Amino acid sequence: MSIEVQDIDSVFHISEPWYIERCVFDEEKECLHCYISFRKGATFSCSNCGQEHQKVYDIADHNRTWRHLNFFEYPCYIHAELPRTECINCGKIHRVHVPWAIKRRSNFTLLFDAWIIAMAKDMPMSAISRLVKEHDTQLWRILHYYVDQAIAVQDLSHVTMIGTDETSAKKGHNYVTIFMDLKKKNVIHVTKGKDSSTWEECKKHLESHGGSSEKVRYQRCRWICPLLLLREQQKTFPMQPLPLINSTSFRL
């Protein structure tokens, strides 16, 4: 079943030189397929160096598919030919960047990624997987990608007070230790285990992101930091520790 909607390009935020050629609703599988093309003679920016107005060299993928946000309650898929350009500036041949997806080789659009991240704040990934009807392994990859991107640009130069807590990562004696910025009340580092080595890992992470262990004071929870760890903590963060507390509440 074909669907005709006036100004459908604006509904899907598709901009020139791209345009929606047609939309087809699969009544049997209950999903919407949107076929996107680009104008004849269109030029693109080089995805390697950013040089504008590069002509199409060839078509790398003739039917690339991305999962998009649901259209009402129905899964929606975007299909498009993915061209390559040969840049006159850098001489490289690369696939163009499409405006609806920023990750290379990804099967999901940017808005679908944002939807998954928003739900992951309050729902387990297994429940999200059932809701969107995608394998949870692929959904975890979405989350890991953006977490890694955020960590890579993390600036910890302002951190002067940290707190710590531990939690069980899974059944059995599998723990992770969480370190938090007490002023901004957010997580700055998570590492496996709960022994003294976790403090050294936190120090390495802190200093690799512009922080200094020399100016950090720490606050700790009673039940996770026995006195036998105190000496190691003071070696890692030498300033006088803050008083013990029973619990802390932070954004994960």
Tab-separated table of C-alpha atoms in Angstrom:
chain	number	residue	atom	x	y	z
A	1	MET	CA	0.000	0.000	0.000
A	2	SER	CA	1.519	3.329	-1.087
A	3	ILE	CA	1.132	6.363	1.158
A	4	GLU	CA	0.873	9.944	-0.077
A	5	VAL	CA	1.534	12.694	2.441
A	6	GLN	CA	1.976	16.344	1.540
A	7	ASP	CA	5.447	17.639	2.500
A	8	ILE	CA	6.465	14.205	3.789
A	9	ASP	CA	10.143	15.198	3.468
A	10	SER	CA	9.673	17.687	6.300
A	11	VAL	CA	7.906	15.043	8.404
A	12	PHE	CA	11.050	12.896	8.272
A	13	HIS	CA	13.438	15.905	8.374
A	14	ILE	CA	14.898	15.031	4.964
A	15	SER	CA	16.724	17.947	3.329
A	16	GLU	CA	18.174	18.612	-0.136
A	17	PRO	CA	19.652	17.038	-2.135
A	18	TRP	CA	17.887	14.068	-0.529
A	19	TYR	CA	14.174	13.531	-0.965
A	20	ILE	CA	11.636	10.796	-0.224
A	21	GLU	CA	10.805	9.008	-3.445
A	22	ARG	CA	7.978	6.907	-2.052
A	23	CYS	CA	6.630	5.288	1.110
A	24	VAL	CA	5.163	1.784	1.154
A	25	PHE	CA	3.255	0.205	4.029
A	26	ASP	CA	3.658	-3.561	4.308
A	27	GLU	CA	0.259	-4.702	5.590
A	28	GLU	CA	1.403	-8.277	6.152
A	29	LYS	CA	4.466	-7.410	8.262
A	30	GLU	CA	2.902	-4.188	9.596
A	31	CYS	CA	5.832	-1.878	8.925
A	32	LEU	CA	6.522	1.241	6.865
A	33	HIS	CA	9.299	1.466	4.252
A	34	CYS	CA	10.499	4.889	3.083
A	35	TYR	CA	12.675	5.013	-0.027
A	36	ILE	CA	15.017	7.996	-0.201
A	37	SER	CA	16.986	9.182	-3.219
A	38	PHE	CA	19.175	12.163	-4.135
A	39	ARG	CA	18.734	14.654	-6.959
A	40	LYS	CA	20.463	14.047	-10.274
A	41	GLY	CA	23.680	16.064	-10.393
A	42	ALA	CA	23.760	16.450	-6.598
A	43	THR	CA	27.074	17.160	-4.882
A	44	PHE	CA	28.145	16.261	-1.358
A	45	SER	CA	30.793	17.228	1.164
A	46	CYS	CA	33.780	14.897	1.437
A	47	SER	CA	33.298	12.723	4.524
A	48	ASN	CA	37.083	12.606	5.003
A	49	CYS	CA	38.167	16.271	4.850
A	50	GLY	CA	34.863	18.169	4.601
A	51	GLN	CA	35.511	19.722	1.186
A	52	GLU	CA	32.161	20.793	-0.263
A	53	HIS	CA	30.618	20.289	-3.705
A	54	GLN	CA	32.108	16.895	-4.535
A	55	LYS	CA	30.501	14.982	-7.399
A	56	VAL	CA	29.243	11.418	-7.001
A	57	TYR	CA	31.929	8.865	-7.923
A	58	ASP	CA	29.788	5.720	-7.713
A	59	ILE	CA	27.189	3.945	-5.561
A	60	ALA	CA	28.672	1.996	-2.652
A	61	ASP	CA	25.403	0.439	-1.450
A	62	HIS	CA	22.379	0.178	-3.718
A	63	ASN	CA	19.866	-0.594	-0.967
A	64	ARG	CA	21.141	0.448	2.435
A	65	THR	CA	18.553	0.094	5.210
A	66	TRP	CA	18.236	1.904	8.539
A	67	ARG	CA	15.694	1.335	11.302
A	68	HIS	CA	13.961	4.609	12.137
A	69	LEU	CA	11.507	5.771	14.796
A	70	ASN	CA	8.151	4.039	14.779
A	71	PHE	CA	5.501	5.549	12.516
A	72	PHE	CA	2.609	5.502	14.984
A	73	GLU	CA	2.902	1.930	16.364
A	74	TYR	CA	4.554	0.508	13.246
A	75	PRO	CA	8.302	-0.031	12.736
A	76	CYS	CA	9.694	2.284	10.073
A	77	TYR	CA	12.656	1.598	7.786
A	78	ILE	CA	14.579	4.011	5.587
A	79	HIS	CA	16.089	2.700	2.341
A	80	ALA	CA	18.571	4.615	0.194
A	81	GLU	CA	21.396	4.293	-2.279
A	82	LEU	CA	24.614	5.336	-0.569
A	83	PRO	CA	26.962	7.199	-2.947
A	84	ARG	CA	30.710	7.742	-2.738
A	85	THR	CA	32.679	10.838	-3.712
A	86	GLU	CA	36.234	11.203	-5.021
A	87	CYS	CA	37.517	14.341	-3.344
A	88	ILE	CA	39.521	16.830	-5.423
A	89	ASN	CA	41.099	18.127	-2.206
A	90	CYS	CA	42.308	15.007	-0.358
A	91	GLY	CA	42.031	12.543	-3.241
A	92	LYS	CA	40.150	10.012	-1.105
A	93	ILE	CA	37.103	7.991	-2.145
A	94	HIS	CA	34.607	7.747	0.713
A	95	ARG	CA	30.948	7.079	1.358
A	96	VAL	CA	29.000	10.262	1.987
A	97	HIS	CA	27.545	11.027	5.391
A	98	VAL	CA	23.754	10.830	5.346
A	99	PRO	CA	21.923	13.356	7.557
A	100	TRP	CA	19.732	10.768	9.288
A	101	ALA	CA	22.583	8.530	10.569
A	102	ILE	CA	25.994	9.550	11.919
A	103	LYS	CA	27.613	6.178	12.658
A	104	ARG	CA	29.401	4.313	9.884
A	105	ARG	CA	28.015	0.860	9.122
A	106	SER	CA	25.118	1.490	11.494
A	107	ASN	CA	21.699	-0.008	10.810
A	108	PHE	CA	19.886	2.632	12.871
A	109	THR	CA	19.108	6.307	12.379
A	110	LEU	CA	20.218	9.020	14.771
A	111	LEU	CA	16.667	9.527	16.056
A	112	PHE	CA	16.308	5.805	16.727
A	113	ASP	CA	19.555	5.939	18.724
A	114	ALA	CA	18.193	8.857	20.751
A	115	TRP	CA	14.989	6.937	21.443
A	116	ILE	CA	16.923	3.934	22.768
A	117	ILE	CA	19.147	6.103	24.982
A	118	ALA	CA	16.122	7.907	26.437
A	119	MET	CA	14.426	4.623	27.328
A	120	ALA	CA	17.653	3.079	28.683
A	121	LYS	CA	17.652	5.645	31.507
A	122	ASP	CA	14.575	4.006	33.041
A	123	MET	CA	14.196	0.550	31.467
A	124	PRO	CA	16.291	-2.639	31.262
A	125	MET	CA	17.623	-3.375	27.797
A	126	SER	CA	15.694	-6.651	27.599
A	127	ALA	CA	12.406	-4.736	27.957
A	128	ILE	CA	13.472	-2.177	25.342
A	129	SER	CA	14.385	-5.030	23.002
A	130	ARG	CA	10.884	-6.484	23.274
A	131	LEU	CA	9.292	-3.082	22.761
A	132	VAL	CA	11.209	-2.105	19.609
A	133	LYS	CA	11.564	-5.700	18.333
A	134	GLU	CA	15.341	-5.522	17.866
A	135	HIS	CA	17.996	-7.833	19.330
A	136	ASP	CA	19.380	-6.482	22.600
A	137	THR	CA	22.982	-7.032	21.428
A	138	GLN	CA	22.480	-4.370	18.764
A	139	LEU	CA	20.838	-2.035	21.259
A	140	TRP	CA	23.758	-2.414	23.679
A	141	ARG	CA	26.096	-1.391	20.858
A	142	ILE	CA	24.150	1.856	20.495
A	143	LEU	CA	24.530	2.610	24.192
A	144	HIS	CA	28.223	1.657	24.289
A	145	TYR	CA	28.983	3.879	21.297
A	146	TYR	CA	27.607	7.042	22.888
A	147	VAL	CA	29.001	6.248	26.347
A	148	ASP	CA	32.468	5.777	24.824
A	149	GLN	CA	32.092	9.059	22.922
A	150	ALA	CA	31.126	10.900	26.107
A	151	ILE	CA	34.010	9.396	28.100
A	152	ALA	CA	36.519	10.315	25.381
A	153	VAL	CA	35.766	14.041	25.786
A	154	GLN	CA	35.245	13.958	29.555
A	155	ASP	CA	36.868	16.906	31.384
A	156	LEU	CA	37.659	16.169	35.039
A	157	SER	CA	39.917	19.162	35.710
A	158	HIS	CA	37.299	20.637	38.061
A	159	VAL	CA	36.993	17.574	40.339
A	160	THR	CA	38.082	18.182	43.936
A	161	MET	CA	35.749	15.895	45.884
A	162	ILE	CA	34.803	12.347	45.005
A	163	GLY	CA	32.574	9.746	46.589
A	164	THR	CA	32.456	6.030	45.986
A	165	ASP	CA	29.989	3.183	46.149
A	166	GLU	CA	29.836	-0.394	44.964
A	167	THR	CA	27.128	-2.516	43.417
A	168	SER	CA	26.714	-6.042	42.133
A	169	ALA	CA	27.069	-6.180	38.354
A	170	LYS	CA	25.437	-9.608	38.118
A	171	LYS	CA	24.633	-12.646	40.246
A	172	GLY	CA	27.514	-13.959	42.324
A	173	HIS	CA	30.481	-12.031	43.640
A	174	ASN	CA	30.830	-9.743	40.639
A	175	TYR	CA	31.119	-6.160	41.773
A	176	VAL	CA	31.825	-2.790	40.212
A	177	THR	CA	33.021	0.292	42.068
A	178	ILE	CA	31.503	3.643	41.147
A	179	PHE	CA	33.314	6.948	41.667
A	180	MET	CA	31.323	10.177	41.723
A	181	ASP	CA	31.919	13.911	41.591
A	182	LEU	CA	30.297	15.145	44.799
A	183	LYS	CA	29.909	18.720	43.588
A	184	LYS	CA	28.239	18.024	40.250
A	185	LYS	CA	26.641	14.843	41.589
A	186	ASN	CA	27.416	12.640	38.594
A	187	VAL	CA	29.456	9.518	37.888
A	188	ILE	CA	33.046	10.065	36.721
A	189	HIS	CA	34.361	6.486	36.597
A	190	VAL	CA	33.221	2.867	36.945
A	191	THR	CA	35.641	-0.042	37.298
A	192	LYS	CA	35.426	-3.769	37.974
A	193	GLY	CA	36.064	-5.104	41.477
A	194	LYS	CA	35.933	-3.532	44.918
A	195	ASP	CA	39.487	-3.870	46.239
A	196	SER	CA	42.222	-1.265	46.623
A	197	SER	CA	43.179	-1.459	42.932
A	198	THR	CA	39.961	0.361	42.031
A	199	TRP	CA	41.365	3.538	43.586
A	200	GLU	CA	44.453	3.382	41.398
A	201	GLU	CA	42.219	2.859	38.350
A	202	CYS	CA	40.210	5.929	39.327
A	203	LYS	CA	43.409	7.959	39.700
A	204	LYS	CA	44.594	6.949	36.212
A	205	HIS	CA	41.225	7.839	34.706
A	206	LEU	CA	41.089	11.152	36.545
A	207	GLU	CA	44.563	12.245	35.440
A	208	SER	CA	44.031	11.114	31.840
A	209	HIS	CA	41.086	13.516	31.654
A	210	GLY	CA	42.732	16.621	33.083
A	211	GLY	CA	42.205	15.992	36.796
A	212	SER	CA	44.756	15.866	39.609
A	213	SER	CA	44.793	13.398	42.482
A	214	GLU	CA	46.743	15.944	44.555
A	215	LYS	CA	43.730	18.241	44.921
A	216	VAL	CA	41.050	15.585	45.399
A	217	ARG	CA	39.360	14.810	48.680
A	218	TYR	CA	37.194	11.744	48.868
A	219	GLN	CA	34.061	10.755	50.713
A	220	ARG	CA	33.254	7.117	51.244
A	221	CYS	CA	30.336	4.903	52.286
A	222	ARG	CA	30.756	2.946	55.524
A	223	TRP	CA	29.888	-0.453	54.161
A	224	ILE	CA	32.117	-0.427	51.086
A	225	CYS	CA	35.418	0.904	52.431
A	226	PRO	CA	36.748	-1.138	55.360
A	227	LEU	CA	39.675	0.296	57.265
A	228	LEU	CA	42.129	-2.069	55.552
A	229	LEU	CA	41.635	-0.024	52.351
A	230	LEU	CA	42.208	3.329	54.027
A	231	ARG	CA	45.997	3.273	53.607
A	232	GLU	CA	45.720	2.570	49.869
A	233	GLN	CA	43.136	5.312	49.423
A	234	GLN	CA	45.314	7.865	51.178
A	235	LYS	CA	48.298	6.943	48.978
A	236	THR	CA	46.202	7.446	45.860
A	237	PHE	CA	44.416	10.627	47.000
A	238	PRO	CA	46.698	12.120	49.690
A	239	MET	CA	44.484	14.992	50.894
A	240	GLN	CA	42.544	14.639	54.145
A	241	PRO	CA	39.381	12.585	53.504
A	242	LEU	CA	35.912	13.919	54.179
A	243	PRO	CA	33.783	12.367	56.954
A	244	LEU	CA	32.216	8.955	56.425
A	245	ILE	CA	28.601	8.827	55.266
A	246	ASN	CA	26.051	6.039	55.224
A	247	SER	CA	24.721	6.524	51.708
A	248	THR	CA	24.856	8.764	48.690
A	249	SER	CA	22.442	9.494	45.875
A	250	PHE	CA	23.751	10.251	42.394
A	251	ARG	CA	22.763	10.119	38.747
A	252	LEU	CA	23.980	6.991	36.968
